Amino acid sequence: MTDPVKPAHLHTREPGAARLIALSDGIYAIAMTLLVINVAIPAHLDDAAFHKALAEALPKVGAFALSFALLAGLWRDHRRILTALPTETAAVTRLVLLGLGLVALLPFPTALLAQYASQPETVALYAGAMAAIHAVHAILLLLTQRQVHPSPASTAAVARHRFTAQLGASVLILGLSIPLAFINTAAAMWFWLTLIPAHYVVAHHTRRLGSQGRA
């Protein structure tokens, strides 16, 4: 999903952070498992019905693979954000719970995407849910930037800025795909692929700015 952020210190022994990390791991694991529930083929079908059901299951497999890959990246990013926190605040806890609520909800828009990908509301809902999760992660990074990296010129702080910029790019692309879905649903979903080059461009640009700042 995004470039890894190397935390200045790990604080997984801090009770509050440890509880948040454990809760996050559990919710991500449950959400990723629930994605596969809709991928099923009825038993005792004849050859013709089996091949028809198999063809109808392929979009469900695709939606599962897409959401699983995105959730795996989001879980990795989320865990790195939490392990870097020196202390847990009420604002951080509320944001984390908001993000986890959105993650727990994700199997619903995934199931809709598998069955009704031609409907603009379905594509918009899926993109909106993903954009909201990325936005929560970006806000968490911005909220805790000074707390984690007091020196803005440090290598770790620059990497964290790059991470935040990539999340911002994700929010922008996913957000733009929402109105696009009401014009052309297929184009909106293909537009999600621009996340890959966008992350590369953002990473390259921020690295160059960081090297110029240190020069």
Short mmCIF file of C-alpha atoms in Angstrom, two decimals:
data_model
loop_
_atom_site.label_atom_id
_atom_site.label_comp_id
_atom_site.label_asym_id
_atom_site.label_seq_id
_atom_site.Cartn_x
_atom_site.Cartn_y
_atom_site.Cartn_z
CA MET A 1 0.00 0.00 0.00
CA THR A 2 2.43 2.62 1.17
CA ASP A 3 6.07 3.03 2.07
CA PRO A 4 6.87 1.67 5.53
CA VAL A 5 7.41 4.14 8.33
CA LYS A 6 10.29 3.35 10.62
CA PRO A 7 9.20 4.37 14.10
CA ALA A 8 11.71 6.13 16.29
CA HIS A 9 10.83 3.82 19.18
CA LEU A 10 8.51 0.88 19.65
CA HIS A 11 6.07 1.15 22.52
CA THR A 12 4.10 -2.07 22.32
CA ARG A 13 4.66 -2.63 26.05
CA GLU A 14 2.61 0.43 26.95
CA PRO A 15 -0.72 -1.01 28.18
CA GLY A 16 -3.04 1.33 26.30
CA ALA A 17 -1.18 0.98 23.00
CA ALA A 18 -0.96 -2.79 23.45
CA ARG A 19 -4.73 -3.02 23.93
CA LEU A 20 -5.38 -0.90 20.84
CA ILE A 21 -3.01 -3.01 18.78
CA ALA A 22 -4.62 -6.24 19.99
CA LEU A 23 -8.11 -4.89 19.25
CA SER A 24 -7.01 -3.69 15.82
CA ASP A 25 -5.42 -7.02 14.92
CA GLY A 26 -8.60 -8.84 15.92
CA ILE A 27 -10.96 -6.61 13.96
CA TYR A 28 -8.79 -6.68 10.85
CA ALA A 29 -8.54 -10.47 11.06
CA ILE A 30 -12.33 -10.84 11.42
CA ALA A 31 -13.06 -8.39 8.59
CA MET A 32 -10.58 -10.12 6.26
CA THR A 33 -12.14 -13.50 7.10
CA LEU A 34 -15.71 -12.30 6.58
CA LEU A 35 -14.84 -11.18 3.05
CA VAL A 36 -14.86 -14.79 1.85
CA ILE A 37 -18.33 -15.68 3.20
CA ASN A 38 -20.08 -14.66 -0.03
CA VAL A 39 -17.73 -16.78 -2.16
CA ALA A 40 -19.64 -20.06 -2.34
CA ILE A 41 -21.13 -22.49 -4.85
CA PRO A 42 -24.23 -24.57 -4.00
CA ALA A 43 -23.81 -28.30 -3.62
CA HIS A 44 -25.30 -31.07 -5.79
CA LEU A 45 -25.38 -29.15 -9.09
CA ASP A 46 -25.36 -30.80 -12.48
CA ASP A 47 -22.61 -29.93 -14.96
CA ALA A 48 -24.42 -27.03 -16.61
CA ALA A 49 -25.53 -25.48 -13.33
CA PHE A 50 -22.08 -25.95 -11.82
CA HIS A 51 -20.31 -24.12 -14.65
CA LYS A 52 -22.90 -21.34 -14.49
CA ALA A 53 -22.47 -20.99 -10.73
CA LEU A 54 -18.68 -21.05 -11.12
CA ALA A 55 -18.82 -18.21 -13.65
CA GLU A 56 -21.11 -16.24 -11.36
CA ALA A 57 -18.67 -16.73 -8.46
CA LEU A 58 -15.72 -15.17 -10.28
CA PRO A 59 -16.76 -11.54 -9.57
CA LYS A 60 -17.09 -12.49 -5.89
CA VAL A 61 -13.57 -13.91 -5.92
CA GLY A 62 -12.30 -10.73 -7.56
CA ALA A 63 -14.00 -8.50 -4.98
CA PHE A 64 -12.60 -10.69 -2.20
CA ALA A 65 -9.06 -10.51 -3.61
CA LEU A 66 -9.25 -6.73 -4.04
CA SER A 67 -10.56 -6.07 -0.53
CA PHE A 68 -8.22 -8.59 1.09
CA ALA A 69 -5.17 -6.99 -0.56
CA LEU A 70 -6.27 -3.49 0.43
CA LEU A 71 -7.09 -4.52 3.99
CA ALA A 72 -3.74 -6.31 4.33
CA GLY A 73 -1.95 -3.10 3.37
CA LEU A 74 -4.14 -1.01 5.64
CA TRP A 75 -3.52 -3.39 8.56
CA ARG A 76 0.23 -3.13 8.02
CA ASP A 77 0.06 0.66 7.91
CA HIS A 78 -2.26 0.82 10.92
CA ARG A 79 0.00 -1.37 13.03
CA ARG A 80 3.07 0.75 12.21
CA ILE A 81 1.19 3.90 13.18
CA LEU A 82 0.17 2.46 16.54
CA THR A 83 3.54 0.93 17.45
CA ALA A 84 5.20 4.31 16.93
CA LEU A 85 3.01 6.09 19.47
CA PRO A 86 4.74 6.92 22.77
CA THR A 87 1.43 7.55 24.56
CA GLU A 88 -2.25 6.94 23.93
CA THR A 89 -4.56 9.96 24.00
CA ALA A 90 -8.34 10.18 23.93
CA ALA A 91 -8.27 11.72 20.45
CA VAL A 92 -6.06 8.91 19.12
CA THR A 93 -8.32 6.27 20.67
CA ARG A 94 -11.44 7.81 19.12
CA LEU A 95 -9.79 7.97 15.69
CA VAL A 96 -8.58 4.39 15.96
CA LEU A 97 -12.07 3.20 16.91
CA LEU A 98 -13.58 5.17 14.01
CA GLY A 99 -11.15 3.54 11.60
CA LEU A 100 -11.82 0.08 13.02
CA GLY A 101 -15.56 0.64 12.69
CA LEU A 102 -15.07 1.38 9.00
CA VAL A 103 -12.88 -1.70 8.61
CA ALA A 104 -15.53 -3.88 10.28
CA LEU A 105 -18.12 -2.48 7.86
CA LEU A 106 -16.05 -3.22 4.74
CA PRO A 107 -17.41 -6.75 4.07
CA PHE A 108 -20.77 -5.11 3.29
CA PRO A 109 -19.64 -2.85 0.40
CA THR A 110 -17.39 -5.71 -0.78
CA ALA A 111 -20.42 -8.01 -1.06
CA LEU A 112 -22.32 -5.29 -2.91
CA LEU A 113 -19.40 -4.77 -5.28
CA ALA A 114 -19.30 -8.49 -6.05
CA GLN A 115 -23.00 -8.61 -6.96
CA TYR A 116 -23.84 -5.11 -8.21
CA ALA A 117 -20.65 -3.66 -9.66
CA SER A 118 -22.66 -2.04 -12.45
CA GLN A 119 -24.55 0.15 -9.97
CA PRO A 120 -22.91 3.56 -9.35
CA GLU A 121 -24.08 3.65 -5.73
CA THR A 122 -22.21 0.39 -5.06
CA VAL A 123 -18.92 1.63 -6.52
CA ALA A 124 -19.30 4.98 -4.75
CA LEU A 125 -19.98 3.29 -1.40
CA TYR A 126 -16.94 1.04 -1.74
CA ALA A 127 -14.66 3.91 -2.76
CA GLY A 128 -16.06 6.10 0.01
CA ALA A 129 -15.43 3.45 2.67
CA MET A 130 -11.84 2.93 1.50
CA ALA A 131 -11.22 6.68 1.26
CA ALA A 132 -12.52 7.16 4.80
CA ILE A 133 -10.18 4.50 6.23
CA HIS A 134 -7.18 6.05 4.45
CA ALA A 135 -8.25 9.49 5.71
CA VAL A 136 -8.36 8.25 9.31
CA HIS A 137 -4.82 6.91 8.96
CA ALA A 138 -3.60 10.19 7.49
CA ILE A 139 -5.20 12.18 10.32
CA LEU A 140 -3.62 9.87 12.88
CA LEU A 141 -0.20 10.51 11.36
CA LEU A 142 -0.71 14.28 11.29
CA LEU A 143 -2.09 14.34 14.83
CA THR A 144 0.89 12.46 16.27
CA GLN A 145 3.68 13.80 14.05
CA ARG A 146 5.36 16.01 16.67
CA GLN A 147 4.75 13.47 19.38
CA VAL A 148 6.58 10.72 17.49
CA HIS A 149 9.24 12.79 15.68
CA PRO A 150 10.02 16.09 17.46
CA SER A 151 12.71 16.87 14.86
CA PRO A 152 11.00 17.48 11.50
CA ALA A 153 14.30 17.19 9.62
CA SER A 154 15.09 13.66 10.80
CA THR A 155 15.08 10.80 8.31
CA ALA A 156 12.23 9.08 10.16
CA ALA A 157 10.15 12.27 10.15
CA VAL A 158 10.67 12.68 6.40
CA ALA A 159 9.58 9.07 5.86
CA ARG A 160 6.49 9.74 7.96
CA HIS A 161 5.67 12.80 5.83
CA ARG A 162 6.02 10.61 2.74
CA PHE A 163 3.67 8.06 4.28
CA THR A 164 1.11 10.78 5.04
CA ALA A 165 1.37 12.17 1.49
CA GLN A 166 0.74 8.73 0.02
CA LEU A 167 -2.33 8.29 2.17
CA GLY A 168 -3.52 11.70 1.05
CA ALA A 169 -3.07 10.64 -2.58
CA SER A 170 -5.17 7.55 -1.88
CA VAL A 171 -7.94 9.65 -0.37
CA LEU A 172 -7.88 11.98 -3.38
CA ILE A 173 -8.02 9.20 -5.99
CA LEU A 174 -10.69 7.21 -4.20
CA GLY A 175 -12.67 10.39 -3.60
CA LEU A 176 -12.50 11.39 -7.26
CA SER A 177 -13.75 7.96 -8.27
CA ILE A 178 -17.02 8.56 -6.40
CA PRO A 179 -18.49 11.15 -8.82
CA LEU A 180 -16.87 9.27 -11.71
CA ALA A 181 -18.89 6.19 -10.72
CA PHE A 182 -22.10 8.03 -11.56
CA ILE A 183 -20.75 8.71 -15.05
CA ASN A 184 -19.12 5.36 -15.78
CA THR A 185 -18.81 2.64 -13.14
CA ALA A 186 -16.17 0.65 -15.03
CA ALA A 187 -14.01 3.72 -15.51
CA ALA A 188 -14.27 4.52 -11.81
CA MET A 189 -12.99 1.06 -10.86
CA TRP A 190 -10.17 1.18 -13.42
CA PHE A 191 -9.29 4.60 -12.00
CA TRP A 192 -8.40 2.88 -8.72
CA LEU A 193 -5.35 1.43 -10.46
CA THR A 194 -3.83 4.92 -10.53
CA LEU A 195 -3.13 4.41 -6.82
CA ILE A 196 -0.02 2.43 -7.79
CA PRO A 197 1.74 5.10 -9.91
CA ALA A 198 0.47 7.86 -7.61
CA HIS A 199 2.18 6.27 -4.60
CA TYR A 200 5.38 5.88 -6.62
CA VAL A 201 5.33 9.52 -7.77
CA VAL A 202 4.63 10.81 -4.25
CA ALA A 203 7.42 8.67 -2.78
CA HIS A 204 9.90 9.80 -5.44
CA HIS A 205 8.97 13.47 -5.03
CA THR A 206 9.18 13.46 -1.23
CA ARG A 207 12.52 11.61 -1.30
CA ARG A 208 13.90 14.24 -3.63
CA LEU A 209 12.63 17.06 -1.44
CA GLY A 210 14.12 15.35 1.60
CA SER A 211 17.54 14.99 -0.03
CA GLN A 212 17.46 18.64 -1.10
CA GLY A 213 16.57 19.71 2.44
CA ARG A 214 19.52 17.81 3.86
CA ALA A 215 21.92 19.13 1.22
#
